[in-house]
């Protein structure tokens, strides 16, 4: 088999997006459109992936520096045919070229394999699809025998041609030498004054090349993103597919339409996810995890049988088994909860370990702390970890009991089994097993009178 070179067209502005951002950098399920296409290309194990970029200057390669592709500039966007031409000089004649569009993100490996298999000296593969609403797409022209003769862009089509429902997806595979010759004879004689890649189909037909159409498994695979409405409808489709995968793997979704996954989820069995949950980045959910409504989890690991109640935000955090988190808890980066930890409402934890069985149930900030096992932190406790310039650590040893409304001024250590009286401001380490109270004693002023306004005389 000849070597495969994939050319991805990503230089267009995407006028219809009405955006400052180059179109291929808009996101679907958390990833840029271009990343989807590059991933589909990699799946074919090609000799090379060339990405033609241009609108927005270097913004596309700069945003995605980790993509293993060769970046090919197209400094003026003179059309899809012109874009492919930019990528041809170093491509050997005997190679097979697969053209992908950077704005057609959900294309699948199996469809691509079929279209590549059709490319030879004497034949060409083209992905086409029948659409109920073909508006905006190039239409496929066939002769009386059903052989493909060319593609007409919607803008250049008459009303009879516009009635054709078989459309060009833009995805094609051809012999590189042949493609090079067809590209060289493209003309700008169309409404947009562009070099249309689609015009090579008529040239190929004239050369007696057999043009094989390939249909995708699902129409959504080949839908293009030209405006934000199409972006949103592909997003819904992708979310539905991801939700179905999760359900098949044993996750209960209270409403598959009200979960958004923007990343990669690993979920154990019997996970239950309530409505309006957003999972981003790399999220791992152990067996039996339950997630309440309105929860955001990003790049975090949740241990088995842990319950996350409504309205929590959890980011770069870890929770062990059988924890109870929320409602209204915030776990920030570096919050690591061991097994059986309870974190309640309006509690924020950052860069802190919390030992097994500890409870932090109400209105508390724990930052830069090492909390031991079975510690009880009372309502309204604050670790004062920042002196305006530096962050300091707070250490709370096993079995400590921190009374409500306590301030722990770091660096400070609360000894094992210490009890801290409510309302204390702790500035020195506390001895293990003792009660420490750091607040003024209560006084009562006997006979004190509350001031009163003089009453005005009745008229
Ligand atoms: C194109 C096809 C149309 C097809 C549709 C499928 C042409 C002329 N038309 O139309 O037949 O039905 O896709 O989605 O090919 N690009 C460049 N450089 C350019 C122009 C475009 O790299 O000079 C890139 C764009 O970034 C985009 C892709 O090529 O990723 C397609 O361009 P777009 O303008 O979206 O073409 P459509 O009008 O959608
Ligand atoms: Ca398009």
Coordinates of C-alpha atoms and ligand atoms in Angstrom, one line a residue:
X1 CA 0.0 0.0 0.0
X2 CA 1.2 3.5 -0.8
X3 CA 2.0 5.8 2.1
X4 CA -0.9 7.9 3.5
X5 CA -0.6 11.6 4.0
X6 CA -3.5 13.4 5.7
X7 CA -4.1 17.1 4.9
X8 CA -6.4 18.9 7.3
X9 CA -7.8 22.2 6.2
X10 CA -8.0 24.7 9.1
X11 CA -7.1 28.1 7.6
X12 CA -10.5 29.6 7.2
X13 CA -11.8 32.4 9.3
X14 CA -15.3 30.9 9.8
X15 CA -17.1 34.2 9.1
X16 CA -20.4 32.6 10.0
X17 CA -19.2 32.0 13.6
X18 CA -19.1 35.8 14.1
X19 CA -16.0 35.3 16.2
X20 CA -12.5 36.6 16.8
X21 CA -11.3 33.0 17.5
X22 CA -10.3 31.0 14.4
X23 CA -13.2 28.5 13.8
X24 CA -11.2 25.3 14.4
X25 CA -10.3 26.6 17.9
X26 CA -14.0 26.6 19.0
X27 CA -14.6 23.7 21.4
X28 CA -16.8 20.6 21.4
X29 CA -17.0 18.5 24.6
X30 CA -14.0 20.6 25.9
X31 CA -11.7 19.9 23.0
X32 CA -11.0 22.1 20.0
X33 CA -12.6 21.1 16.7
X34 CA -9.1 20.6 15.2
X35 CA -8.1 18.2 18.0
X36 CA -11.0 15.9 17.1
X37 CA -9.9 15.9 13.4
X38 CA -6.3 15.3 14.2
X39 CA -7.2 12.4 16.5
X40 CA -9.3 10.8 13.7
X41 CA -6.3 11.2 11.4
X42 CA -3.8 9.6 13.9
X43 CA -6.1 6.6 14.2
X44 CA -5.2 5.7 10.6
X45 CA -1.5 5.7 11.5
X46 CA -0.5 7.9 8.6
X47 CA 3.0 8.7 7.4
X48 CA 2.3 12.4 8.0
X49 CA -0.4 14.8 9.1
X50 CA -0.3 18.3 7.6
X51 CA -2.5 21.0 9.0
X52 CA -3.1 24.0 6.8
X53 CA -3.6 27.1 9.0
X54 CA -3.8 30.8 8.2
X55 CA -6.6 33.0 9.5
X56 CA -5.7 34.5 12.9
X57 CA -1.9 34.2 12.2
X58 CA -0.1 31.7 14.4
X59 CA -3.0 31.5 16.9
X60 CA -3.9 27.9 15.9
X61 CA -0.4 26.4 16.2
X62 CA 0.3 28.4 19.3
X63 CA -2.9 27.2 21.0
X64 CA -2.2 23.6 20.2
X65 CA 1.6 23.2 20.4
X66 CA 1.5 19.6 21.4
X67 CA -0.2 18.3 18.3
X68 CA 2.2 16.1 16.4
X69 CA 1.5 17.6 13.0
X70 CA 3.3 19.6 10.3
X71 CA 1.9 23.1 10.2
X72 CA 1.5 24.5 6.7
X73 CA 0.7 28.2 6.4
X74 CA -1.8 29.5 3.9
X75 CA -1.3 33.2 4.2
X76 CA -4.3 34.2 2.1
X77 CA -7.4 32.1 2.2
X78 CA -8.2 31.6 -1.5
X79 CA -10.3 28.5 -1.0
X80 CA -10.2 24.9 -0.1
X81 CA -8.4 23.9 -3.3
X82 CA -5.8 26.5 -2.8
X83 CA -5.4 25.3 0.8
X84 CA -4.7 21.7 -0.3
X85 CA -2.2 23.0 -2.9
X86 CA -0.1 24.6 0.0
X87 CA 0.4 21.1 1.5
X88 CA 1.3 19.3 -1.7
X89 CA 4.9 20.3 -2.6
X90 CA 6.6 17.7 -0.3
X91 CA 4.0 15.0 -0.9
X92 CA 5.3 12.2 -3.2
X93 CA 3.3 11.4 -6.3
X94 CA 2.7 7.8 -5.2
X95 CA 1.2 8.7 -1.8
X96 CA -2.5 8.6 -1.1
X97 CA -3.8 11.9 0.2
X98 CA -6.7 12.0 2.5
X99 CA -8.3 15.5 2.9
X100 CA -10.1 16.3 6.1
X101 CA -11.9 19.5 7.0
X102 CA -11.0 21.1 10.3
X103 CA -14.6 22.0 10.8
X104 CA -16.0 18.5 10.4
X105 CA -15.0 17.2 13.9
X106 CA -16.8 13.9 14.5
X107 CA -15.6 11.8 11.6
X108 CA -14.9 8.2 12.5
X109 CA -11.9 6.0 11.8
X110 CA -14.1 3.3 10.0
X111 CA -15.5 5.8 7.5
X112 CA -12.0 7.1 6.8
X113 CA -10.6 3.6 6.3
X114 CA -13.2 3.0 3.7
X115 CA -12.6 6.2 1.8
X116 CA -8.8 5.7 1.8
X117 CA -9.3 2.1 0.5
X118 CA -10.9 3.6 -2.6
X119 CA -8.0 5.8 -3.6
X120 CA -5.8 4.6 -6.4
X121 CA -4.3 5.6 -9.8
X122 CA -7.7 4.9 -11.3
X123 CA -10.2 5.7 -8.6
X124 CA -11.0 8.2 -5.9
X125 CA -13.0 8.0 -2.6
X126 CA -15.5 10.7 -1.5
X127 CA -17.6 10.7 1.6
X128 CA -21.2 11.8 0.8
X129 CA -24.4 11.8 2.7
X130 CA -28.1 12.4 2.2
X131 CA -29.4 15.3 4.3
X132 CA -33.0 16.3 4.8
X133 CA -31.8 19.9 5.1
X134 CA -28.8 20.1 2.7
X135 CA -28.6 23.9 3.0
X136 CA -25.0 25.2 2.9
X137 CA -23.4 22.1 1.5
X138 CA -22.0 21.3 -2.0
X139 CA -24.4 19.0 -3.9
X140 CA -23.3 15.8 -5.6
X141 CA -24.0 15.7 -9.4
X142 CA -24.6 12.2 -10.8
X143 CA -25.3 11.2 -14.4
X144 CA -28.2 9.1 -15.6
X145 CA -26.2 5.9 -14.8
X146 CA -25.7 7.2 -11.2
X147 CA -21.9 7.9 -11.7
X148 CA -20.6 11.0 -9.9
X149 CA -19.8 13.8 -12.3
X150 CA -19.0 16.7 -10.1
X151 CA -19.9 18.8 -7.1
X152 CA -21.7 22.1 -7.3
X153 CA -21.5 24.5 -4.4
X154 CA -24.8 25.8 -3.1
X155 CA -24.0 29.4 -4.0
X156 CA -23.3 28.4 -7.6
X157 CA -26.2 25.9 -7.9
X158 CA -29.5 26.5 -9.8
X159 CA -32.7 25.6 -8.1
X160 CA -32.8 22.2 -9.6
X161 CA -29.3 21.4 -8.3
X162 CA -30.2 22.9 -4.9
X163 CA -33.0 20.3 -4.7
X164 CA -30.4 17.5 -4.6
X165 CA -30.1 16.1 -1.1
X166 CA -26.9 14.1 -1.5
X167 CA -24.1 16.4 -0.3
X168 CA -20.3 16.6 -0.2
X169 CA -18.8 16.2 3.2
X170 CA -15.5 17.5 2.0
X171 CA -13.7 14.3 2.9
X172 CA -11.9 12.6 0.0
X173 CA -8.9 10.4 -0.7
X174 CA -7.0 10.4 -4.0
X175 CA -3.6 9.5 -5.5
X176 CA -1.3 12.4 -4.8
X177 CA 0.1 12.7 -8.4
X178 CA -3.3 12.9 -9.9
X179 CA -4.5 15.3 -7.2
X180 CA -1.6 17.6 -7.9
X181 CA -2.5 17.8 -11.6
X182 CA -6.2 18.5 -10.9
X183 CA -5.3 21.2 -8.4
X184 CA -3.1 22.9 -10.9
X185 CA -6.0 23.3 -13.3
X186 CA -8.5 24.8 -10.8
X187 CA -10.0 28.1 -11.8
X188 CA -11.6 30.8 -9.6
X189 CA -14.7 31.0 -11.8
X190 CA -17.3 30.8 -9.1
X191 CA -19.4 33.2 -7.0
X192 CA -16.8 33.3 -4.2
X193 CA -13.8 33.7 -6.6
X194 CA -12.1 30.9 -4.8
X195 CA -10.2 27.8 -5.8
X196 CA -12.7 25.1 -4.8
X197 CA -11.3 21.7 -3.9
X198 CA -14.7 20.3 -5.0
X199 CA -14.0 21.2 -8.6
X200 CA -11.4 18.4 -8.8
X201 CA -14.3 15.9 -8.8
X202 CA -15.4 17.0 -12.3
X203 CA -11.8 16.9 -13.5
X204 CA -11.4 13.4 -12.2
X205 CA -14.6 12.3 -13.8
X206 CA -13.4 13.8 -17.2
X207 CA -10.1 11.8 -16.7
X208 CA -12.2 8.6 -16.5
X209 CA -11.4 8.1 -12.8
X210 CA -14.0 6.0 -10.9
X211 CA -15.5 8.1 -8.1
X212 CA -16.7 5.9 -5.2
X213 CA -19.0 7.5 -2.7
X214 CA -18.8 6.3 0.9
X215 CA -21.6 6.9 3.4
X216 CA -20.8 7.4 7.1
X217 CA -22.5 5.3 9.8
X218 CA -24.1 8.3 11.4
X219 CA -25.0 11.5 9.6
X220 CA -23.5 13.5 12.6
X221 CA -20.1 12.2 11.8
X222 CA -19.9 14.4 8.7
X223 CA -21.8 17.5 9.8
X224 CA -19.7 20.7 9.5
X225 CA -19.6 23.5 12.1
X226 CA -20.1 26.8 10.3
X227 CA -22.0 28.7 12.9
X228 CA -22.8 28.6 16.6
X229 CA -26.1 26.8 16.0
X230 CA -24.4 23.9 14.3
X231 CA -21.7 23.9 17.1
X232 CA -24.5 23.6 19.7
X233 CA -26.3 20.9 17.9
X234 CA -23.1 18.8 17.5
X235 CA -22.4 19.4 21.1
X236 CA -25.8 17.9 22.1
X237 CA -25.1 15.0 19.8
X238 CA -21.7 14.3 21.3
X239 CA -23.1 14.6 24.8
X240 CA -25.8 12.1 24.0
X241 CA -23.2 9.6 22.6
X242 CA -21.0 10.0 25.7
X243 CA -24.0 9.7 28.1
X244 CA -25.1 6.5 26.3
X245 CA -21.6 5.1 26.7
X246 CA -21.7 5.8 30.4
X247 CA -25.1 4.2 30.8
X248 CA -24.0 1.1 28.9
X249 CA -21.0 0.8 31.3
X250 CA -23.3 0.7 34.3
X251 CA -23.9 4.4 35.3
X252 CA -27.4 5.6 36.1
X253 CA -28.1 9.0 34.7
X254 CA -31.2 10.7 36.1
X255 CA -31.5 12.6 32.8
X256 CA -28.9 11.8 30.1
X257 CA -29.7 15.2 28.5
X258 CA -28.6 17.1 31.6
X259 CA -25.1 15.8 32.0
X260 CA -22.1 17.4 30.3
X261 CA -18.8 15.7 29.8
X262 CA -15.9 17.7 28.7
X263 CA -13.1 15.3 29.0
X264 CA -12.5 11.7 29.9
X265 CA -14.6 9.9 32.5
X266 CA -13.8 6.6 34.2
X267 CA -16.7 5.4 36.2
X268 CA -17.2 2.2 38.2
X269 CA -20.4 0.3 38.5
X270 CA -23.6 1.6 40.1
X271 CA -22.6 5.2 39.9
X272 CA -25.6 7.5 40.1
X273 CA -25.5 11.0 38.6
X274 CA -28.3 13.5 39.2
X275 CA -29.2 16.4 36.8
X276 CA -27.1 19.3 35.8
X277 CA -23.7 17.8 36.4
X278 CA -20.6 18.9 34.5
X279 CA -17.6 16.6 34.4
X280 CA -14.4 18.1 33.0
X281 CA -10.9 16.9 32.2
X282 CA -9.9 13.6 33.7
X283 CA -12.5 12.4 36.2
X284 CA -12.5 9.0 37.9
X285 CA -15.6 7.9 39.9
X286 CA -15.3 4.7 42.0
X287 CA -18.1 2.1 42.3
X288 CA -21.2 3.3 44.0
X289 CA -20.4 7.0 43.8
X290 CA -23.5 9.2 43.8
X291 CA -23.5 12.8 42.6
X292 CA -26.3 15.1 43.4
X293 CA -27.7 17.9 41.2
X294 CA -25.7 21.0 40.1
X295 CA -22.2 19.6 40.7
X296 CA -19.0 20.5 38.8
X297 CA -16.1 18.1 39.0
X298 CA -12.9 18.8 37.2
X299 CA -9.7 16.6 37.1
X300 CA -10.6 14.7 40.3
X301 CA -10.8 11.3 41.7
X302 CA -13.7 10.2 43.8
X303 CA -13.4 6.9 45.8
X304 CA -16.1 4.2 46.0
X305 CA -19.4 4.8 47.7
X306 CA -18.6 8.5 48.3
X307 CA -21.7 10.7 48.1
X308 CA -21.5 14.1 46.7
X309 CA -24.6 16.1 47.5
X310 CA -26.1 19.0 45.6
X311 CA -24.2 22.1 44.5
X312 CA -20.5 21.2 45.0
X313 CA -17.5 22.4 43.0
X314 CA -14.6 20.0 43.0
X315 CA -11.4 20.7 41.2
X316 CA -8.1 18.8 41.1
X317 CA -9.1 17.1 44.3
X318 CA -9.2 13.5 45.6
X319 CA -11.7 11.9 47.9
X320 CA -11.3 8.4 49.4
X321 CA -14.1 5.8 50.0
X322 CA -17.4 6.5 51.8
X323 CA -16.9 10.3 52.1
X324 CA -19.8 12.6 52.3
X325 CA -19.3 15.9 50.5
X326 CA -21.8 18.8 50.3
X327 CA -24.3 20.2 49.8
X328 CA -22.5 23.4 48.8
X329 CA -18.9 22.3 49.4
X330 CA -15.9 23.5 47.5
X331 CA -12.8 21.3 47.1
X332 CA -10.0 23.2 45.4
X333 CA -6.7 22.0 44.0
X334 CA -4.8 19.7 46.3
X335 CA -7.7 18.9 48.6
X336 CA -7.1 15.2 49.5
X337 CA -9.7 13.5 51.7
X338 CA -9.0 10.1 53.1
X339 CA -11.8 7.5 53.6
X340 CA -15.0 8.4 55.5
X341 CA -14.4 12.2 55.6
X342 CA -17.4 14.4 55.9
X343 CA -17.3 17.9 54.4
X344 CA -20.5 20.0 54.7
X345 CA -22.0 23.2 53.5
X346 CA -20.0 26.3 52.8
X347 CA -16.7 24.5 53.5
X348 CA -13.7 25.3 51.3
X349 CA -10.6 23.1 51.3
X350 CA -7.4 23.8 49.5
X351 CA -3.9 22.2 49.4
X352 CA -4.8 20.1 52.5
X353 CA -4.8 16.4 53.5
X354 CA -7.7 15.4 55.7
X355 CA -7.3 12.1 57.6
X356 CA -9.8 9.3 57.7
X357 CA -13.1 9.9 59.6
X358 CA -12.6 13.6 60.1
X359 CA -15.5 15.9 59.9
X360 CA -15.6 19.5 58.7
X361 CA -19.3 20.2 58.4
X362 CA -20.1 23.9 58.3
X363 CA -18.8 27.2 57.1
X364 CA -15.1 26.6 57.3
X365 CA -11.9 27.3 55.4
X366 CA -9.1 24.8 55.5
X367 CA -6.1 25.8 53.5
X368 CA -2.5 24.5 53.4
X369 CA -3.2 22.1 56.3
X370 CA -2.5 18.6 57.4
X371 CA -5.6 17.4 59.3
X372 CA -5.2 14.0 61.1
X373 CA -7.7 11.2 61.6
X374 CA -11.1 11.6 63.5
X375 CA -10.6 15.3 63.8
X376 CA -13.8 17.4 64.4
X377 CA -13.6 20.9 63.1
X378 CA -16.4 23.1 64.4
X379 CA -18.6 25.5 62.4
X380 CA -16.9 28.7 61.3
X381 CA -13.3 27.6 61.7
X382 CA -10.7 29.4 59.6
X383 CA -7.1 28.5 59.0
X384 CA -5.4 31.9 58.6
X385 CA -2.7 30.6 56.1
X386 CA -1.7 33.8 54.4
X387 CA 0.2 36.7 56.0
X388 CA 0.0 38.9 52.9
X389 CA 3.2 37.6 51.4
X390 CA 3.7 33.9 52.3
X391 CA 1.5 30.9 52.8
X392 CA 2.0 28.9 56.0
X393 CA 0.9 25.4 57.1
X394 CA -1.5 24.4 59.8
X395 CA -1.1 21.0 61.4
X396 CA -4.0 19.4 63.3
X397 CA -3.2 16.1 64.8
X398 CA -5.4 13.0 65.2
X399 CA -8.5 13.3 67.4
X400 CA -8.3 17.0 67.9
X401 CA -11.6 18.8 68.5
X402 CA -11.7 22.4 67.3
X403 CA -14.5 24.5 68.8
X404 CA -16.7 26.6 66.6
X405 CA -15.5 30.0 65.4
X406 CA -11.8 29.2 65.8
X407 CA -9.0 31.0 64.0
X408 CA -5.8 29.0 63.6
X409 CA -3.1 31.4 62.7
X410 CA -0.4 29.5 60.7
X411 CA 2.2 28.3 61.1
X412 CA 0.6 26.5 64.0
X413 CA 0.1 22.9 65.2
X414 CA -2.8 21.6 67.2
X415 CA -1.6 18.5 69.2
X416 CA -3.3 15.1 69.1
X417 CA -6.4 15.0 71.1
X418 CA -6.3 18.7 71.8
X419 CA -9.6 20.5 72.4
X420 CA -9.8 24.2 71.4
X421 CA -12.5 26.3 73.0
X422 CA -15.0 27.9 70.7
X423 CA -14.1 31.4 69.5
X424 CA -10.4 31.0 70.1
X425 CA -7.6 32.6 68.1
X426 CA -4.8 30.1 68.2
X427 CA -1.4 31.6 67.5
X428 CA 0.9 29.1 69.4
X429 CA 1.0 25.3 69.2
X430 CA -1.4 23.6 71.5
X431 CA -0.3 20.6 73.8
X432 CA -1.8 17.2 73.1
X433 CA -4.8 16.1 75.1
X434 CA -5.4 19.5 76.8
X435 CA -8.1 22.1 76.5
X436 CA -6.8 25.4 75.1
X437 CA -9.0 28.5 75.1
X438 CA -7.8 31.8 73.7
X439 CA -10.5 34.4 74.1
X440 CA -11.4 37.1 76.6
X441 CA -13.4 36.0 79.6
X442 CA -17.1 37.0 79.6
X443 CA -17.9 39.9 81.9
X444 CA -21.3 41.2 82.9
X445 CA -21.7 44.9 83.8
X446 CA -24.3 45.0 86.5
X447 CA -26.9 47.8 86.4
X448 CA -25.9 49.0 83.0
X449 CA -28.7 50.9 81.2
X450 CA -29.3 50.8 77.5
X451 CA -29.6 54.3 76.0
X452 CA -33.1 55.4 75.0
X453 CA -34.4 58.2 72.8
X454 CA -36.3 60.9 74.8
X455 CA -40.0 60.3 74.1
X456 CA -41.8 63.3 72.5
X457 CA -44.7 64.7 74.3
X458 CA -48.2 63.6 73.2
X459 CA -50.0 66.4 71.3
Ligands
LIG1 C1 -17.1 23.0 2.1 C2 -17.2 22.4 0.7 C3 -18.7 21.9 0.5 C4 -19.0 20.9 1.6 C5 -18.7 21.5 3.0 C6 -18.8 20.3 3.9 C7 -15.7 23.6 -0.8 C8 -15.5 24.6 -1.8 N1 -16.9 23.4 -0.3 O1 -18.0 24.1 2.1 O2 -18.8 21.3 -0.8 O3 -20.3 20.5 1.4 O4 -17.4 22.0 3.1 O5 -18.6 20.7 5.3 O6 -14.7 23.0 -0.4 N2 -10.3 26.4 4.5 C9 -9.0 26.7 4.4 N3 -8.6 27.6 3.5 C10 -9.4 28.3 2.7 C11 -10.8 28.1 2.8 C12 -11.2 27.1 3.7 O7 -8.2 26.0 5.1 O8 -8.9 29.2 1.9 C13 -10.8 25.4 5.5 C14 -11.7 26.0 6.5 O9 -11.0 26.4 7.7 C15 -12.6 24.8 6.8 C16 -12.7 24.0 5.6 O10 -11.6 24.5 4.8 O11 -12.1 24.0 7.9 C17 -14.0 24.2 4.8 O12 -14.2 25.6 4.5 P1 -15.6 26.3 4.6 O13 -15.4 27.7 4.3 O14 -16.2 25.9 5.9 O15 -16.4 25.5 3.4 P2 -17.9 25.2 3.3 O16 -18.6 26.4 2.8 O17 -18.4 24.6 4.6
LIG2 CA1 -17.6 24.2 6.6

